[in-house]
Amino acid sequence: MITVLAVHFAVAAVAPLLFRKFGRNSFYALAAVPAASFVWLLLQHGAIYSDAVPSSPGAITEVLPWIPVLQLELAFRMDALAWVMSLLVLGVGALVLVYCARYFKNKDDYLGGFGAQLLAFAGAMFGLVIADDLLLMFIFWELTTVLSYLLIGYARTRLSARRSALQALVVTTAGGLAMLVGLIILGSVAGTYRIEAILEQAPALVAGPGAGAVSAAVVLILVGAITKSALVPFHFWLPGAMAAPTPVSAYLHAAAMVKAGIYLVARLAPGFAGTAPWLPIVLGLGLATMLVGGYRALRQTDIKLILAYGTVSQLGFLTMVVGLGTPEGALAGLAMLLAHGLFKATLFLVVGIIDHQSGTRDIRELSGVYGSARALGIVAAIGAASMAGIPPLAGFVAKESVFEAFIDYSTGAATGPGSGPWLLAGLVLGSILTFAYSARFLWGAFAVKPGVEPTAFKPIRPAFLAAPAILSLLTILYGLWPAVVDGWIQPYAELFVDGPVVDAGTSSPGHLALWHGLTPALGLTAVTFAFGAAMFYGRNAVARLQSRVPGWVDADRAYQQTIGALDDTAVWVTGRTQRGSLFFYLSVILTVAFALPLTVLLLSDKPLPPGLYVIDPGAPLQLVAGAGIVIGAVAAVRANKRFLAVLMVSVTGYGIALMFALQGAPDLALTQMLVETIILVAFVLAMRSLPAELRDRTGGKYRVIRVVIGLAFGVTMIFVAIYALGARVVPPISLQFPQLAYEGGGGLNVVNVALVDIRAWDTFGEISVLALAATGVASLIFVRGRGDRVRTSETVAEGTVGRRAEARGGTRDHAALALSRRFAAAARDAWLVAGRTLAPERRSIIFEVVTRLIFHSLIVFSVYLLLAGHNLPGGGFAGGLTAGLALTIRYLAGGRFELHEATPVGAGTLLGIGLATAAATGMTPLLLGGQVFQSAIVELWLPVFGDIKFVTSTIFDIGVYIVVVGLALDVLRSLGAEIDEHFEEEQAAGPSEDREDGGAAAEIADTEAIAGGKA
């Protein structure tokens, strides 16, 4: 099962490449994936059904541990229910993909993405069906939601498609979030998230002390099922989703995605149908949806919308049956689920052919189509007849079993006084509407209409008709030989023999059959046919009657009004909170941050913990460090120059680094010092584009408010920290870190081992944030690209130096570099040669000499910190910062040209390599049978080096090192080199505008001017 899933997603990933080469014929290659999976599924029949007994149906399971501590595992289980549902998912999916090869044209946009998304959806839906873990099922559930959003919005240039896709996403995601809460509650009460184990515990859970929580969980889970399967009051999103291409409607909105809610109800019904809220929700909303959908289908003039509202009606019908909680209901529900998937997918594909060949779906324009496409008309007639429940088709067999189930239920003891007959009557009324709109569809699509010109209809290729024809053939076979399907469903139906609602009717599920004799169910079928035919032949009178019915509550309008109200509220709140005032924002944040904890502290009667002291007697230098921090903070607030303010902020940072060192934390002290230095350089570089003075300071009464808020926040946080530390009642977990670091991580440096081993997930998240931060910095500075390579601006005005140099095939930067190399002392000595490109007033001989002396030493020291960090102070983060400082020194000595010489590899490349290295160290253990980010200790002997102990987490640390170097380089190129270039362009643009192009000599002269002097 895991292999089937992996193949679906792997082929989906390369699908766009296939479409670039083979065009729409690539759909055939994609169809081979679910087709082969369907064959594999058929081969599993013996394993699932051969040992099936009423008490324990057979099943195949696969479990791949993920994070056992959190009870997260990739658990899959295929039993009879999952097997039957997978038949639809894989079988119909393969046929729809084959159909797409003729439905779309090669010139259609985004076919590669569409094919990939459709195949990925098939994999996600298959994963949802076979998942045996609640959280894993939810992951696949949301994957289908996201993929359906992309597929519905395929025509992204059409407003209706984008609106419908967003509407479906909002509704189903909202229901999914409610369902997630229910799943977590249910898993917490049961003590496990394995679905099989939860169903085994269901009787005890429903009747136990946590019955209230279980009932609440059931309601929340049903909300997710209701939104996914488009039941009232959330039914409106499904007709809107018909903006999707017809193959999407046939697969997602007939055979697969909308069945996810039905499947969830069927999966939980054996255990939880006896809870108090189950039947009222399932039966009440199911019946309402069946009637509303059928009524609305009779009002449509678009044949696709007729099917859409018909699908809504049938989804309500299916929910009622599978949620009934009886053996007969389980049998009838799965029988109807299969039949519906066959005939509704058939009809949607027929609609696609009609639209494709005639250009319209309006029944007021379609006329005489049957005469032009008899084979298509026969296929459509089979599908519509099955939908109406006409023998000897699958729909008739399934609907007969449904009537039987509800007749038994209406006479049982569990229905309550008088509710059973009303449910049965509503079911018959819904079936009458189904017959009527089935006839309306067939008449509207194929009949000759008086006064309407015959519809021009292009011939249909056999390959285009193949998919719906196969589905219609399966509909016939199902109806003629239902015993095969009956054998598939019986193991699932047997689960309800001892179920919570079994007293409502018979104690056995019965059997599917084409002929049961003259039964009450057959009589109800005859009533359905008679009244349904009458409604169709009296369609004009029915239409007039519907037109006189006042407009009821429109769910779609209610949704739009709700979204509009939310938008208005958001605008109102935003206008009153987002004022553009930093003072206001910080005031609100800090006031809340100190007011709530202070209120709690004042209301509590707990005294201060004993043993408090201001200065550690063993480290009197803390007083000096603390004084320095306070002086730096006050000076930063009082400074009237930006540079002085930033410098004072760095003083506080260096003071904190000294505090760490005095407390015996050299790693933290080293890292803090390096971070403060890098930040200081970044701020100084960025401030070159800002005024030197700090203006517009908040004054007057606001200054007092700022002081009060600042002091209150600081004092409150001091006491919060004191109370928090004094409230500890158990030994801190950090006491175990030295042993964990040495025995599990193979290192003596607790800090570094914690970062790269014990808490590797946290560190991986942090370096990911660093990569995002680097991207954000670059996006703020670069307006013409990332700037990984030195180049000139493409936006310099016409007539400037940059334009002339670029016109001759080069850039000013490369010309300057070539010139500086030409006048270097030695051709082989390229070290710090780019320093000659700096203007004389910017050069410092002393700084250049110092750079020559310490650059290589800093690089070597950074590598030492990286490799020694597992046992001594250092690590990848400290080493990367040290290398970043080395690059900073070289940039300050030689400018942006020297930075380019020092790092020919782009910052983005370094960030990507670092993240990839760290991710690889996390995934490799999983492939070798271990856990994510699990480390291994390798001990070996090497000549010269002797005994070596290598820990694989060091490779993760190397990834951290590379990411930090990439971040430093990105900051230097964004805040340093790019701003330098902007300044140079501004200086060079003015005096060179009036000069004529003087050839190579002029170019060299311009370059020398930029370089800051003549050779």
PDB file of C-alpha atoms in Angstrom, residues 831-832 844-856 858 889 893:
ATOM      1  CA  TRP A 831      44.632  38.378  -3.000  1.00  0.00           C
ATOM      2  CA  LEU A 832      42.840  41.582  -1.973  1.00  0.00           C
ATOM      3  CA  SER A 844      42.641  52.003   4.749  1.00  0.00           C
ATOM      4  CA  ILE A 845      46.102  50.503   4.327  1.00  0.00           C
ATOM      5  CA  ILE A 846      46.169  49.411   7.962  1.00  0.00           C
ATOM      6  CA  PHE A 847      42.824  47.641   7.605  1.00  0.00           C
ATOM      7  CA  GLU A 848      43.980  45.940   4.410  1.00  0.00           C
ATOM      8  CA  VAL A 849      47.146  44.699   6.116  1.00  0.00           C
ATOM      9  CA  VAL A 850      45.169  43.452   9.108  1.00  0.00           C
ATOM     10  CA  THR A 851      42.771  41.670   6.757  1.00  0.00           C
ATOM     11  CA  ARG A 852      45.679  39.957   5.018  1.00  0.00           C
ATOM     12  CA  LEU A 853      46.906  38.743   8.389  1.00  0.00           C
ATOM     13  CA  ILE A 854      43.711  37.487  10.024  1.00  0.00           C
ATOM     14  CA  PHE A 855      41.310  36.468   7.211  1.00  0.00           C
ATOM     15  CA  HIS A 856      42.708  32.984   6.683  1.00  0.00           C
ATOM     16  CA  LEU A 858      39.522  33.342  11.026  1.00  0.00           C
ATOM     17  CA  ILE A 889      36.324  42.063   7.329  1.00  0.00           C
ATOM     18  CA  ALA A 893      38.756  46.139   3.390  1.00  0.00           C
TER      19      ALA A 893
END
